[in-house]
Amino acid sequence: RRGALVWVGPEPALGVTGSSRLGQLGRCVRGGPRPAAADSEPLFEVHLVDGSTVEVPSTRLREAIELPRPDACARGRGGGFDIFWGPETTDEALREELLASLFEKGFCLVRVPQSPAELANAMHSAGALQRRFGLARLPEEVEEHYLAAKFAAKSMWLEEEDARLERDSVFFDRDELLSDLFSLISGDVADIVGAIPGERTHALLALSLAPGEEDEFEVPDASQQILSEFLACWRRQLLKALYFFGPAATQA
């Protein structure tokens, strides 16, 4: 079935090994239920989790029917995801899964295809921002709320009106992706969160501190303006969205 998750191979000749074997079934590019010749084995496109697309014979495909899904107790720490958002995923399927997961357990883990090149680009861009603008720690009073518990990071707000920032950055691309998710469910999520979301904050880029950086990036004091902005955000918050680039395994 087109759009279903499948395991591939392994196909070393195509570079499909290990965890990259998981993908989303695409169109049939050769053959079909009744191939014209015996040696004309059906060939399918598969969109892999590493962002690549390969063509694989049907005999090298197996439906992924027992993938782990995160539960409310583990809060995403046990691995797995709720839905894969690939090229074949329809808006309706994505919307239904988002709403169902939010209703049942209060969160939804969406797996997005991401290539090693995209991760490298993100790390390079983060380094460039660090050198140009100097990422910094948030005050202790607000860091846990904006980021996560026990997550020490250097960060900066990505404000679209900031002329210093490049609009084609990988971070703004993912920021638009989060806006797309928001727009899919904003009209139907009121029964779950208690109100209709009307706006969102800017994205906050956070880069975890490397070993030995704790002393270099000191925690600043919280100004009255920072605390006021935080309280305004905290009182009105209905939903929080995170995009995790890696390279370590995600701990949502």
JSON list of C-alpha atoms in Angstrom, two decimals:
[
{"chain": "A", "resi": 1, "resn": "ARG", "atom": "CA", "xyz": [0.00, 0.00, 0.00]},
{"chain": "A", "resi": 2, "resn": "ARG", "atom": "CA", "xyz": [1.44, 3.34, -1.05]},
{"chain": "A", "resi": 3, "resn": "GLY", "atom": "CA", "xyz": [2.43, 5.42, 1.97]},
{"chain": "A", "resi": 4, "resn": "ALA", "atom": "CA", "xyz": [2.93, 2.39, 4.25]},
{"chain": "A", "resi": 5, "resn": "LEU", "atom": "CA", "xyz": [6.14, 1.99, 6.23]},
{"chain": "A", "resi": 6, "resn": "VAL", "atom": "CA", "xyz": [8.41, -0.79, 5.02]},
{"chain": "A", "resi": 7, "resn": "TRP", "atom": "CA", "xyz": [11.75, -2.39, 5.80]},
{"chain": "A", "resi": 8, "resn": "VAL", "atom": "CA", "xyz": [14.18, -2.54, 2.89]},
{"chain": "A", "resi": 9, "resn": "GLY", "atom": "CA", "xyz": [16.79, -5.11, 2.08]},
{"chain": "A", "resi": 10, "resn": "PRO", "atom": "CA", "xyz": [19.37, -4.87, 3.30]},
{"chain": "A", "resi": 11, "resn": "GLU", "atom": "CA", "xyz": [20.61, -3.48, -0.01]},
{"chain": "A", "resi": 12, "resn": "PRO", "atom": "CA", "xyz": [24.34, -2.65, 0.44]},
{"chain": "A", "resi": 13, "resn": "ALA", "atom": "CA", "xyz": [24.64, -1.71, -3.24]},
{"chain": "A", "resi": 14, "resn": "LEU", "atom": "CA", "xyz": [22.14, 1.12, -2.61]},
{"chain": "A", "resi": 15, "resn": "GLY", "atom": "CA", "xyz": [23.67, 2.09, 0.73]},
{"chain": "A", "resi": 16, "resn": "VAL", "atom": "CA", "xyz": [20.62, 0.78, 2.57]},
{"chain": "A", "resi": 17, "resn": "THR", "atom": "CA", "xyz": [21.89, -0.77, 5.79]},
{"chain": "A", "resi": 18, "resn": "GLY", "atom": "CA", "xyz": [21.19, -0.60, 9.52]},
{"chain": "A", "resi": 19, "resn": "SER", "atom": "CA", "xyz": [18.60, 1.90, 10.75]},
{"chain": "A", "resi": 20, "resn": "SER", "atom": "CA", "xyz": [18.33, 3.50, 7.30]},
{"chain": "A", "resi": 21, "resn": "ARG", "atom": "CA", "xyz": [16.41, 0.44, 6.13]},
{"chain": "A", "resi": 22, "resn": "LEU", "atom": "CA", "xyz": [13.12, 1.93, 7.30]},
{"chain": "A", "resi": 23, "resn": "GLY", "atom": "CA", "xyz": [11.21, 3.93, 4.71]},
{"chain": "A", "resi": 24, "resn": "GLN", "atom": "CA", "xyz": [7.88, 4.88, 3.21]},
{"chain": "A", "resi": 25, "resn": "LEU", "atom": "CA", "xyz": [6.55, 3.05, 0.18]},
{"chain": "A", "resi": 26, "resn": "GLY", "atom": "CA", "xyz": [6.15, 5.23, -2.89]},
{"chain": "A", "resi": 27, "resn": "ARG", "atom": "CA", "xyz": [4.98, 4.66, -6.44]},
{"chain": "A", "resi": 28, "resn": "CYS", "atom": "CA", "xyz": [5.55, 1.56, -8.51]},
{"chain": "A", "resi": 29, "resn": "VAL", "atom": "CA", "xyz": [8.14, 2.48, -11.14]},
{"chain": "A", "resi": 30, "resn": "ARG", "atom": "CA", "xyz": [8.16, -0.85, -12.99]},
{"chain": "A", "resi": 31, "resn": "GLY", "atom": "CA", "xyz": [5.81, -3.76, -13.32]},
{"chain": "A", "resi": 32, "resn": "GLY", "atom": "CA", "xyz": [2.72, -4.26, -11.21]},
{"chain": "A", "resi": 33, "resn": "PRO", "atom": "CA", "xyz": [0.42, -7.04, -10.03]},
{"chain": "A", "resi": 34, "resn": "ARG", "atom": "CA", "xyz": [0.90, -8.77, -13.41]},
{"chain": "A", "resi": 35, "resn": "PRO", "atom": "CA", "xyz": [4.39, -8.18, -14.80]},
{"chain": "A", "resi": 36, "resn": "ALA", "atom": "CA", "xyz": [4.73, -8.39, -18.56]},
{"chain": "A", "resi": 37, "resn": "ALA", "atom": "CA", "xyz": [7.60, -10.88, -18.26]},
{"chain": "A", "resi": 38, "resn": "ALA", "atom": "CA", "xyz": [8.80, -13.33, -15.66]},
{"chain": "A", "resi": 39, "resn": "ASP", "atom": "CA", "xyz": [12.02, -11.38, -15.13]},
{"chain": "A", "resi": 40, "resn": "SER", "atom": "CA", "xyz": [10.16, -8.10, -14.85]},
{"chain": "A", "resi": 41, "resn": "GLU", "atom": "CA", "xyz": [9.91, -7.97, -11.06]},
{"chain": "A", "resi": 42, "resn": "PRO", "atom": "CA", "xyz": [7.90, -4.99, -9.74]},
{"chain": "A", "resi": 43, "resn": "LEU", "atom": "CA", "xyz": [10.12, -2.12, -8.63]},
{"chain": "A", "resi": 44, "resn": "PHE", "atom": "CA", "xyz": [9.02, 0.45, -6.06]},
{"chain": "A", "resi": 45, "resn": "GLU", "atom": "CA", "xyz": [10.26, 3.81, -4.88]},
{"chain": "A", "resi": 46, "resn": "VAL", "atom": "CA", "xyz": [11.00, 3.91, -1.15]},
{"chain": "A", "resi": 47, "resn": "HIS", "atom": "CA", "xyz": [11.57, 7.17, 0.73]},
{"chain": "A", "resi": 48, "resn": "LEU", "atom": "CA", "xyz": [14.02, 6.32, 3.51]},
{"chain": "A", "resi": 49, "resn": "VAL", "atom": "CA", "xyz": [14.27, 7.95, 6.92]},
{"chain": "A", "resi": 50, "resn": "ASP", "atom": "CA", "xyz": [17.69, 9.35, 5.99]},
{"chain": "A", "resi": 51, "resn": "GLY", "atom": "CA", "xyz": [16.06, 11.55, 3.33]},
{"chain": "A", "resi": 52, "resn": "SER", "atom": "CA", "xyz": [17.12, 9.51, 0.30]},
{"chain": "A", "resi": 53, "resn": "THR", "atom": "CA", "xyz": [14.87, 7.75, -2.22]},
{"chain": "A", "resi": 54, "resn": "VAL", "atom": "CA", "xyz": [15.79, 4.36, -3.65]},
{"chain": "A", "resi": 55, "resn": "GLU", "atom": "CA", "xyz": [14.16, 1.94, -6.10]},
{"chain": "A", "resi": 56, "resn": "VAL", "atom": "CA", "xyz": [13.78, -1.53, -4.61]},
{"chain": "A", "resi": 57, "resn": "PRO", "atom": "CA", "xyz": [12.38, -4.84, -5.97]},
{"chain": "A", "resi": 58, "resn": "SER", "atom": "CA", "xyz": [9.19, -5.93, -4.27]},
{"chain": "A", "resi": 59, "resn": "THR", "atom": "CA", "xyz": [10.86, -9.10, -2.97]},
{"chain": "A", "resi": 60, "resn": "ARG", "atom": "CA", "xyz": [13.22, -6.95, -0.88]},
{"chain": "A", "resi": 61, "resn": "LEU", "atom": "CA", "xyz": [10.40, -5.15, 0.93]},
{"chain": "A", "resi": 62, "resn": "ARG", "atom": "CA", "xyz": [8.67, -6.11, 4.16]},
{"chain": "A", "resi": 63, "resn": "GLU", "atom": "CA", "xyz": [5.88, -4.13, 5.79]},
{"chain": "A", "resi": 64, "resn": "ALA", "atom": "CA", "xyz": [6.90, -2.54, 9.10]},
{"chain": "A", "resi": 65, "resn": "ILE", "atom": "CA", "xyz": [3.93, -3.52, 11.23]},
{"chain": "A", "resi": 66, "resn": "GLU", "atom": "CA", "xyz": [5.46, -3.81, 14.72]},
{"chain": "A", "resi": 67, "resn": "LEU", "atom": "CA", "xyz": [7.26, -0.49, 15.18]},
{"chain": "A", "resi": 68, "resn": "PRO", "atom": "CA", "xyz": [7.36, 0.76, 18.79]},
{"chain": "A", "resi": 69, "resn": "ARG", "atom": "CA", "xyz": [5.23, 3.75, 19.65]},
{"chain": "A", "resi": 70, "resn": "PRO", "atom": "CA", "xyz": [6.05, 6.09, 22.54]},
{"chain": "A", "resi": 71, "resn": "ASP", "atom": "CA", "xyz": [3.66, 5.89, 25.47]},
{"chain": "A", "resi": 72, "resn": "ALA", "atom": "CA", "xyz": [2.58, 8.46, 28.00]},
{"chain": "A", "resi": 73, "resn": "CYS", "atom": "CA", "xyz": [4.66, 6.96, 30.83]},
{"chain": "A", "resi": 74, "resn": "ALA", "atom": "CA", "xyz": [7.94, 6.91, 28.89]},
{"chain": "A", "resi": 75, "resn": "ARG", "atom": "CA", "xyz": [7.28, 10.37, 27.40]},
{"chain": "A", "resi": 76, "resn": "GLY", "atom": "CA", "xyz": [9.14, 9.39, 24.23]},
{"chain": "A", "resi": 77, "resn": "ARG", "atom": "CA", "xyz": [12.24, 8.02, 25.95]},
{"chain": "A", "resi": 78, "resn": "GLY", "atom": "CA", "xyz": [11.55, 4.43, 24.94]},
{"chain": "A", "resi": 79, "resn": "GLY", "atom": "CA", "xyz": [12.14, 5.01, 21.24]},
{"chain": "A", "resi": 80, "resn": "GLY", "atom": "CA", "xyz": [9.75, 4.88, 18.32]},
{"chain": "A", "resi": 81, "resn": "PHE", "atom": "CA", "xyz": [7.41, 7.51, 16.95]},
{"chain": "A", "resi": 82, "resn": "ASP", "atom": "CA", "xyz": [3.71, 8.08, 16.32]},
{"chain": "A", "resi": 83, "resn": "ILE", "atom": "CA", "xyz": [3.81, 8.91, 12.61]},
{"chain": "A", "resi": 84, "resn": "PHE", "atom": "CA", "xyz": [6.34, 9.26, 9.83]},
{"chain": "A", "resi": 85, "resn": "TRP", "atom": "CA", "xyz": [5.91, 12.51, 7.89]},
{"chain": "A", "resi": 86, "resn": "GLY", "atom": "CA", "xyz": [7.25, 11.54, 4.50]},
{"chain": "A", "resi": 87, "resn": "PRO", "atom": "CA", "xyz": [6.49, 12.52, 0.89]},
{"chain": "A", "resi": 88, "resn": "GLU", "atom": "CA", "xyz": [3.54, 10.10, 0.76]},
{"chain": "A", "resi": 89, "resn": "THR", "atom": "CA", "xyz": [1.92, 11.21, 4.04]},
{"chain": "A", "resi": 90, "resn": "THR", "atom": "CA", "xyz": [-1.35, 13.04, 3.47]},
{"chain": "A", "resi": 91, "resn": "ASP", "atom": "CA", "xyz": [-2.31, 16.12, 5.47]},
{"chain": "A", "resi": 92, "resn": "GLU", "atom": "CA", "xyz": [-5.43, 14.33, 6.69]},
{"chain": "A", "resi": 93, "resn": "ALA", "atom": "CA", "xyz": [-3.49, 11.32, 8.02]},
{"chain": "A", "resi": 94, "resn": "LEU", "atom": "CA", "xyz": [-1.03, 13.60, 9.76]},
{"chain": "A", "resi": 95, "resn": "ARG", "atom": "CA", "xyz": [-3.77, 15.77, 11.26]},
{"chain": "A", "resi": 96, "resn": "GLU", "atom": "CA", "xyz": [-5.69, 12.75, 12.57]},
{"chain": "A", "resi": 97, "resn": "GLU", "atom": "CA", "xyz": [-2.59, 11.26, 14.23]},
{"chain": "A", "resi": 98, "resn": "LEU", "atom": "CA", "xyz": [-1.58, 14.58, 15.79]},
{"chain": "A", "resi": 99, "resn": "LEU", "atom": "CA", "xyz": [-5.02, 15.12, 17.29]},
{"chain": "A", "resi": 100, "resn": "ALA", "atom": "CA", "xyz": [-5.42, 11.51, 18.45]},
{"chain": "A", "resi": 101, "resn": "SER", "atom": "CA", "xyz": [-2.00, 11.43, 20.14]},
{"chain": "A", "resi": 102, "resn": "LEU", "atom": "CA", "xyz": [-2.50, 14.82, 21.82]},
{"chain": "A", "resi": 103, "resn": "PHE", "atom": "CA", "xyz": [-5.87, 13.69, 23.12]},
{"chain": "A", "resi": 104, "resn": "GLU", "atom": "CA", "xyz": [-4.71, 10.27, 24.33]},
{"chain": "A", "resi": 105, "resn": "LYS", "atom": "CA", "xyz": [-1.33, 11.10, 25.89]},
{"chain": "A", "resi": 106, "resn": "GLY", "atom": "CA", "xyz": [-0.66, 14.82, 25.58]},
{"chain": "A", "resi": 107, "resn": "PHE", "atom": "CA", "xyz": [2.14, 14.64, 23.00]},
{"chain": "A", "resi": 108, "resn": "CYS", "atom": "CA", "xyz": [2.94, 13.33, 19.52]},
{"chain": "A", "resi": 109, "resn": "LEU", "atom": "CA", "xyz": [6.33, 12.28, 18.13]},
{"chain": "A", "resi": 110, "resn": "VAL", "atom": "CA", "xyz": [6.58, 12.89, 14.39]},
{"chain": "A", "resi": 111, "resn": "ARG", "atom": "CA", "xyz": [9.49, 11.31, 12.51]},
{"chain": "A", "resi": 112, "resn": "VAL", "atom": "CA", "xyz": [10.72, 13.51, 9.64]},
{"chain": "A", "resi": 113, "resn": "PRO", "atom": "CA", "xyz": [13.19, 12.30, 7.00]},
{"chain": "A", "resi": 114, "resn": "GLN", "atom": "CA", "xyz": [16.56, 13.96, 7.54]},
{"chain": "A", "resi": 115, "resn": "SER", "atom": "CA", "xyz": [19.76, 13.30, 5.63]},
{"chain": "A", "resi": 116, "resn": "PRO", "atom": "CA", "xyz": [23.28, 13.32, 7.09]},
{"chain": "A", "resi": 117, "resn": "ALA", "atom": "CA", "xyz": [23.95, 16.34, 4.85]},
{"chain": "A", "resi": 118, "resn": "GLU", "atom": "CA", "xyz": [21.06, 18.24, 6.46]},
{"chain": "A", "resi": 119, "resn": "LEU", "atom": "CA", "xyz": [22.40, 17.46, 9.91]},
{"chain": "A", "resi": 120, "resn": "ALA", "atom": "CA", "xyz": [25.88, 18.61, 8.88]},
{"chain": "A", "resi": 121, "resn": "ASN", "atom": "CA", "xyz": [24.36, 21.79, 7.42]},
{"chain": "A", "resi": 122, "resn": "ALA", "atom": "CA", "xyz": [22.48, 22.44, 10.66]},
{"chain": "A", "resi": 123, "resn": "MET", "atom": "CA", "xyz": [25.63, 21.99, 12.76]},
{"chain": "A", "resi": 124, "resn": "HIS", "atom": "CA", "xyz": [27.59, 24.27, 10.41]},
{"chain": "A", "resi": 125, "resn": "SER", "atom": "CA", "xyz": [24.87, 26.93, 10.51]},
{"chain": "A", "resi": 126, "resn": "ALA", "atom": "CA", "xyz": [24.70, 26.75, 14.31]},
{"chain": "A", "resi": 127, "resn": "GLY", "atom": "CA", "xyz": [28.45, 27.22, 14.48]},
{"chain": "A", "resi": 128, "resn": "ALA", "atom": "CA", "xyz": [28.21, 30.22, 12.14]},
{"chain": "A", "resi": 129, "resn": "LEU", "atom": "CA", "xyz": [25.54, 31.81, 14.33]},
{"chain": "A", "resi": 130, "resn": "GLN", "atom": "CA", "xyz": [27.68, 31.16, 17.38]},
{"chain": "A", "resi": 131, "resn": "ARG", "atom": "CA", "xyz": [30.63, 32.96, 15.80]},
{"chain": "A", "resi": 132, "resn": "ARG", "atom": "CA", "xyz": [28.59, 35.89, 14.45]},
{"chain": "A", "resi": 133, "resn": "PHE", "atom": "CA", "xyz": [26.18, 36.60, 17.27]},
{"chain": "A", "resi": 134, "resn": "GLY", "atom": "CA", "xyz": [27.38, 34.62, 20.25]},
{"chain": "A", "resi": 135, "resn": "LEU", "atom": "CA", "xyz": [24.80, 32.13, 21.52]},
{"chain": "A", "resi": 136, "resn": "ALA", "atom": "CA", "xyz": [24.26, 32.43, 25.27]},
{"chain": "A", "resi": 137, "resn": "ARG", "atom": "CA", "xyz": [22.64, 30.68, 28.23]},
{"chain": "A", "resi": 138, "resn": "LEU", "atom": "CA", "xyz": [19.15, 31.67, 29.31]},
{"chain": "A", "resi": 139, "resn": "PRO", "atom": "CA", "xyz": [18.58, 32.69, 32.93]},
{"chain": "A", "resi": 140, "resn": "GLU", "atom": "CA", "xyz": [18.02, 29.73, 35.25]},
{"chain": "A", "resi": 141, "resn": "GLU", "atom": "CA", "xyz": [14.47, 30.89, 36.06]},
{"chain": "A", "resi": 142, "resn": "VAL", "atom": "CA", "xyz": [13.31, 30.44, 32.43]},
{"chain": "A", "resi": 143, "resn": "GLU", "atom": "CA", "xyz": [15.72, 27.97, 30.80]},
{"chain": "A", "resi": 144, "resn": "GLU", "atom": "CA", "xyz": [13.89, 24.83, 31.86]},
{"chain": "A", "resi": 145, "resn": "HIS", "atom": "CA", "xyz": [10.56, 26.16, 30.59]},
{"chain": "A", "resi": 146, "resn": "TYR", "atom": "CA", "xyz": [11.85, 27.28, 27.20]},
{"chain": "A", "resi": 147, "resn": "LEU", "atom": "CA", "xyz": [14.08, 24.25, 26.63]},
{"chain": "A", "resi": 148, "resn": "ALA", "atom": "CA", "xyz": [13.76, 21.19, 28.87]},
{"chain": "A", "resi": 149, "resn": "ALA", "atom": "CA", "xyz": [14.60, 19.96, 32.33]},
{"chain": "A", "resi": 150, "resn": "LYS", "atom": "CA", "xyz": [18.31, 19.31, 32.90]},
{"chain": "A", "resi": 151, "resn": "PHE", "atom": "CA", "xyz": [19.17, 20.57, 29.41]},
{"chain": "A", "resi": 152, "resn": "ALA", "atom": "CA", "xyz": [21.96, 23.12, 29.56]},
{"chain": "A", "resi": 153, "resn": "ALA", "atom": "CA", "xyz": [22.29, 24.89, 26.22]},
{"chain": "A", "resi": 154, "resn": "LYS", "atom": "CA", "xyz": [23.47, 28.04, 24.48]},
{"chain": "A", "resi": 155, "resn": "SER", "atom": "CA", "xyz": [20.63, 29.57, 22.54]},
{"chain": "A", "resi": 156, "resn": "MET", "atom": "CA", "xyz": [19.21, 32.50, 20.59]},
{"chain": "A", "resi": 157, "resn": "TRP", "atom": "CA", "xyz": [15.80, 33.55, 19.31]},
{"chain": "A", "resi": 158, "resn": "LEU", "atom": "CA", "xyz": [15.35, 33.34, 15.54]},
{"chain": "A", "resi": 159, "resn": "GLU", "atom": "CA", "xyz": [13.32, 36.43, 14.78]},
{"chain": "A", "resi": 160, "resn": "GLU", "atom": "CA", "xyz": [12.21, 36.69, 11.17]},
{"chain": "A", "resi": 161, "resn": "GLU", "atom": "CA", "xyz": [12.47, 40.47, 11.20]},
{"chain": "A", "resi": 162, "resn": "ASP", "atom": "CA", "xyz": [16.15, 40.29, 12.19]},
{"chain": "A", "resi": 163, "resn": "ALA", "atom": "CA", "xyz": [17.92, 41.41, 9.00]},
{"chain": "A", "resi": 164, "resn": "ARG", "atom": "CA", "xyz": [21.15, 39.75, 10.12]},
{"chain": "A", "resi": 165, "resn": "LEU", "atom": "CA", "xyz": [19.72, 36.25, 9.70]},
{"chain": "A", "resi": 166, "resn": "GLU", "atom": "CA", "xyz": [19.63, 34.36, 6.41]},
{"chain": "A", "resi": 167, "resn": "ARG", "atom": "CA", "xyz": [16.10, 33.49, 5.31]},
{"chain": "A", "resi": 168, "resn": "ASP", "atom": "CA", "xyz": [17.25, 30.32, 3.52]},
{"chain": "A", "resi": 169, "resn": "SER", "atom": "CA", "xyz": [18.76, 28.86, 6.69]},
{"chain": "A", "resi": 170, "resn": "VAL", "atom": "CA", "xyz": [17.93, 25.24, 7.49]},
{"chain": "A", "resi": 171, "resn": "PHE", "atom": "CA", "xyz": [16.54, 26.50, 10.80]},
{"chain": "A", "resi": 172, "resn": "PHE", "atom": "CA", "xyz": [13.96, 28.75, 9.16]},
{"chain": "A", "resi": 173, "resn": "ASP", "atom": "CA", "xyz": [13.03, 25.86, 6.88]},
{"chain": "A", "resi": 174, "resn": "ARG", "atom": "CA", "xyz": [12.27, 23.69, 9.91]},
{"chain": "A", "resi": 175, "resn": "ASP", "atom": "CA", "xyz": [10.55, 26.62, 11.58]},
{"chain": "A", "resi": 176, "resn": "GLU", "atom": "CA", "xyz": [8.12, 26.72, 8.64]},
{"chain": "A", "resi": 177, "resn": "LEU", "atom": "CA", "xyz": [7.60, 22.99, 9.05]},
{"chain": "A", "resi": 178, "resn": "LEU", "atom": "CA", "xyz": [6.47, 23.54, 12.64]},
{"chain": "A", "resi": 179, "resn": "SER", "atom": "CA", "xyz": [4.12, 26.28, 11.45]},
{"chain": "A", "resi": 180, "resn": "ASP", "atom": "CA", "xyz": [2.65, 23.81, 8.94]},
{"chain": "A", "resi": 181, "resn": "LEU", "atom": "CA", "xyz": [1.95, 21.35, 11.76]},
{"chain": "A", "resi": 182, "resn": "PHE", "atom": "CA", "xyz": [0.30, 24.10, 13.78]},
{"chain": "A", "resi": 183, "resn": "SER", "atom": "CA", "xyz": [-1.92, 25.14, 10.89]},
{"chain": "A", "resi": 184, "resn": "LEU", "atom": "CA", "xyz": [-3.11, 21.54, 10.39]},
{"chain": "A", "resi": 185, "resn": "ILE", "atom": "CA", "xyz": [-4.58, 21.23, 13.87]},
{"chain": "A", "resi": 186, "resn": "SER", "atom": "CA", "xyz": [-5.21, 24.81, 15.04]},
{"chain": "A", "resi": 187, "resn": "GLY", "atom": "CA", "xyz": [-8.89, 24.71, 14.14]},
{"chain": "A", "resi": 188, "resn": "ASP", "atom": "CA", "xyz": [-9.60, 21.36, 15.84]},
{"chain": "A", "resi": 189, "resn": "VAL", "atom": "CA", "xyz": [-7.43, 21.30, 18.94]},
{"chain": "A", "resi": 190, "resn": "ALA", "atom": "CA", "xyz": [-9.54, 23.54, 21.21]},
{"chain": "A", "resi": 191, "resn": "ASP", "atom": "CA", "xyz": [-11.32, 20.60, 22.86]},
{"chain": "A", "resi": 192, "resn": "ILE", "atom": "CA", "xyz": [-7.92, 19.15, 23.82]},
{"chain": "A", "resi": 193, "resn": "VAL", "atom": "CA", "xyz": [-6.03, 22.23, 25.03]},
{"chain": "A", "resi": 194, "resn": "GLY", "atom": "CA", "xyz": [-8.97, 24.33, 26.18]},
{"chain": "A", "resi": 195, "resn": "ALA", "atom": "CA", "xyz": [-8.76, 27.21, 23.71]},
{"chain": "A", "resi": 196, "resn": "ILE", "atom": "CA", "xyz": [-8.13, 28.02, 20.06]},
{"chain": "A", "resi": 197, "resn": "PRO", "atom": "CA", "xyz": [-4.43, 28.79, 19.44]},
{"chain": "A", "resi": 198, "resn": "GLY", "atom": "CA", "xyz": [-4.10, 32.11, 17.68]},
{"chain": "A", "resi": 199, "resn": "GLU", "atom": "CA", "xyz": [-0.39, 32.84, 17.45]},
{"chain": "A", "resi": 200, "resn": "ARG", "atom": "CA", "xyz": [3.04, 31.38, 18.14]},
{"chain": "A", "resi": 201, "resn": "THR", "atom": "CA", "xyz": [6.38, 32.60, 19.42]},
{"chain": "A", "resi": 202, "resn": "HIS", "atom": "CA", "xyz": [9.56, 32.90, 17.40]},
{"chain": "A", "resi": 203, "resn": "ALA", "atom": "CA", "xyz": [11.69, 29.76, 17.19]},
{"chain": "A", "resi": 204, "resn": "LEU", "atom": "CA", "xyz": [14.38, 29.30, 19.82]},
{"chain": "A", "resi": 205, "resn": "LEU", "atom": "CA", "xyz": [17.57, 27.68, 18.57]},
{"chain": "A", "resi": 206, "resn": "ALA", "atom": "CA", "xyz": [19.37, 25.68, 21.27]},
{"chain": "A", "resi": 207, "resn": "LEU", "atom": "CA", "xyz": [22.76, 23.97, 21.00]},
{"chain": "A", "resi": 208, "resn": "SER", "atom": "CA", "xyz": [23.65, 21.70, 23.91]},
{"chain": "A", "resi": 209, "resn": "LEU", "atom": "CA", "xyz": [26.81, 22.55, 25.78]},
{"chain": "A", "resi": 210, "resn": "ALA", "atom": "CA", "xyz": [29.86, 20.48, 24.97]},
{"chain": "A", "resi": 211, "resn": "PRO", "atom": "CA", "xyz": [31.92, 19.00, 27.82]},
{"chain": "A", "resi": 212, "resn": "GLY", "atom": "CA", "xyz": [33.90, 21.78, 29.47]},
{"chain": "A", "resi": 213, "resn": "GLU", "atom": "CA", "xyz": [31.66, 24.62, 28.24]},
{"chain": "A", "resi": 214, "resn": "GLU", "atom": "CA", "xyz": [29.71, 25.01, 31.50]},
{"chain": "A", "resi": 215, "resn": "ASP", "atom": "CA", "xyz": [32.25, 27.52, 32.85]},
{"chain": "A", "resi": 216, "resn": "GLU", "atom": "CA", "xyz": [32.53, 29.36, 29.52]},
{"chain": "A", "resi": 217, "resn": "PHE", "atom": "CA", "xyz": [28.77, 29.96, 29.25]},
{"chain": "A", "resi": 218, "resn": "GLU", "atom": "CA", "xyz": [27.67, 31.34, 32.59]},
{"chain": "A", "resi": 219, "resn": "VAL", "atom": "CA", "xyz": [24.02, 31.55, 33.55]},
{"chain": "A", "resi": 220, "resn": "PRO", "atom": "CA", "xyz": [22.97, 35.23, 33.51]},
{"chain": "A", "resi": 221, "resn": "ASP", "atom": "CA", "xyz": [20.71, 36.96, 35.99]},
{"chain": "A", "resi": 222, "resn": "ALA", "atom": "CA", "xyz": [17.07, 37.30, 34.97]},
{"chain": "A", "resi": 223, "resn": "SER", "atom": "CA", "xyz": [16.07, 40.87, 34.18]},
{"chain": "A", "resi": 224, "resn": "GLN", "atom": "CA", "xyz": [12.58, 42.17, 34.82]},
{"chain": "A", "resi": 225, "resn": "GLN", "atom": "CA", "xyz": [11.90, 42.25, 31.07]},
{"chain": "A", "resi": 226, "resn": "ILE", "atom": "CA", "xyz": [12.94, 38.62, 30.61]},
{"chain": "A", "resi": 227, "resn": "LEU", "atom": "CA", "xyz": [10.74, 37.51, 33.52]},
{"chain": "A", "resi": 228, "resn": "SER", "atom": "CA", "xyz": [7.77, 39.53, 32.24]},
{"chain": "A", "resi": 229, "resn": "GLU", "atom": "CA", "xyz": [8.08, 38.07, 28.74]},
{"chain": "A", "resi": 230, "resn": "PHE", "atom": "CA", "xyz": [8.39, 34.57, 30.19]},
{"chain": "A", "resi": 231, "resn": "LEU", "atom": "CA", "xyz": [5.31, 34.94, 32.38]},
{"chain": "A", "resi": 232, "resn": "ALA", "atom": "CA", "xyz": [3.26, 36.27, 29.46]},
{"chain": "A", "resi": 233, "resn": "CYS", "atom": "CA", "xyz": [4.30, 33.26, 27.39]},
{"chain": "A", "resi": 234, "resn": "TRP", "atom": "CA", "xyz": [3.77, 30.75, 30.19]},
{"chain": "A", "resi": 235, "resn": "ARG", "atom": "CA", "xyz": [0.25, 32.01, 31.01]},
{"chain": "A", "resi": 236, "resn": "ARG", "atom": "CA", "xyz": [-0.89, 31.81, 27.38]},
{"chain": "A", "resi": 237, "resn": "GLN", "atom": "CA", "xyz": [0.91, 28.65, 26.28]},
{"chain": "A", "resi": 238, "resn": "LEU", "atom": "CA", "xyz": [-1.30, 25.93, 24.83]},
{"chain": "A", "resi": 239, "resn": "LEU", "atom": "CA", "xyz": [1.10, 23.86, 22.73]},
{"chain": "A", "resi": 240, "resn": "LYS", "atom": "CA", "xyz": [4.87, 23.44, 22.53]},
{"chain": "A", "resi": 241, "resn": "ALA", "atom": "CA", "xyz": [6.68, 22.06, 19.47]},
{"chain": "A", "resi": 242, "resn": "LEU", "atom": "CA", "xyz": [10.29, 20.86, 19.33]},
{"chain": "A", "resi": 243, "resn": "TYR", "atom": "CA", "xyz": [12.37, 19.90, 16.30]},
{"chain": "A", "resi": 244, "resn": "PHE", "atom": "CA", "xyz": [15.36, 17.74, 17.20]},
{"chain": "A", "resi": 245, "resn": "PHE", "atom": "CA", "xyz": [18.24, 17.64, 14.71]},
{"chain": "A", "resi": 246, "resn": "GLY", "atom": "CA", "xyz": [20.59, 15.21, 16.45]},
{"chain": "A", "resi": 247, "resn": "PRO", "atom": "CA", "xyz": [23.11, 13.69, 16.19]},
{"chain": "A", "resi": 248, "resn": "ALA", "atom": "CA", "xyz": [22.36, 11.87, 19.46]},
{"chain": "A", "resi": 249, "resn": "ALA", "atom": "CA", "xyz": [19.12, 9.92, 19.94]},
{"chain": "A", "resi": 250, "resn": "THR", "atom": "CA", "xyz": [16.17, 12.13, 20.81]},
{"chain": "A", "resi": 251, "resn": "GLN", "atom": "CA", "xyz": [14.89, 12.25, 24.40]},
{"chain": "A", "resi": 252, "resn": "ALA", "atom": "CA", "xyz": [11.57, 14.09, 24.15]}
]
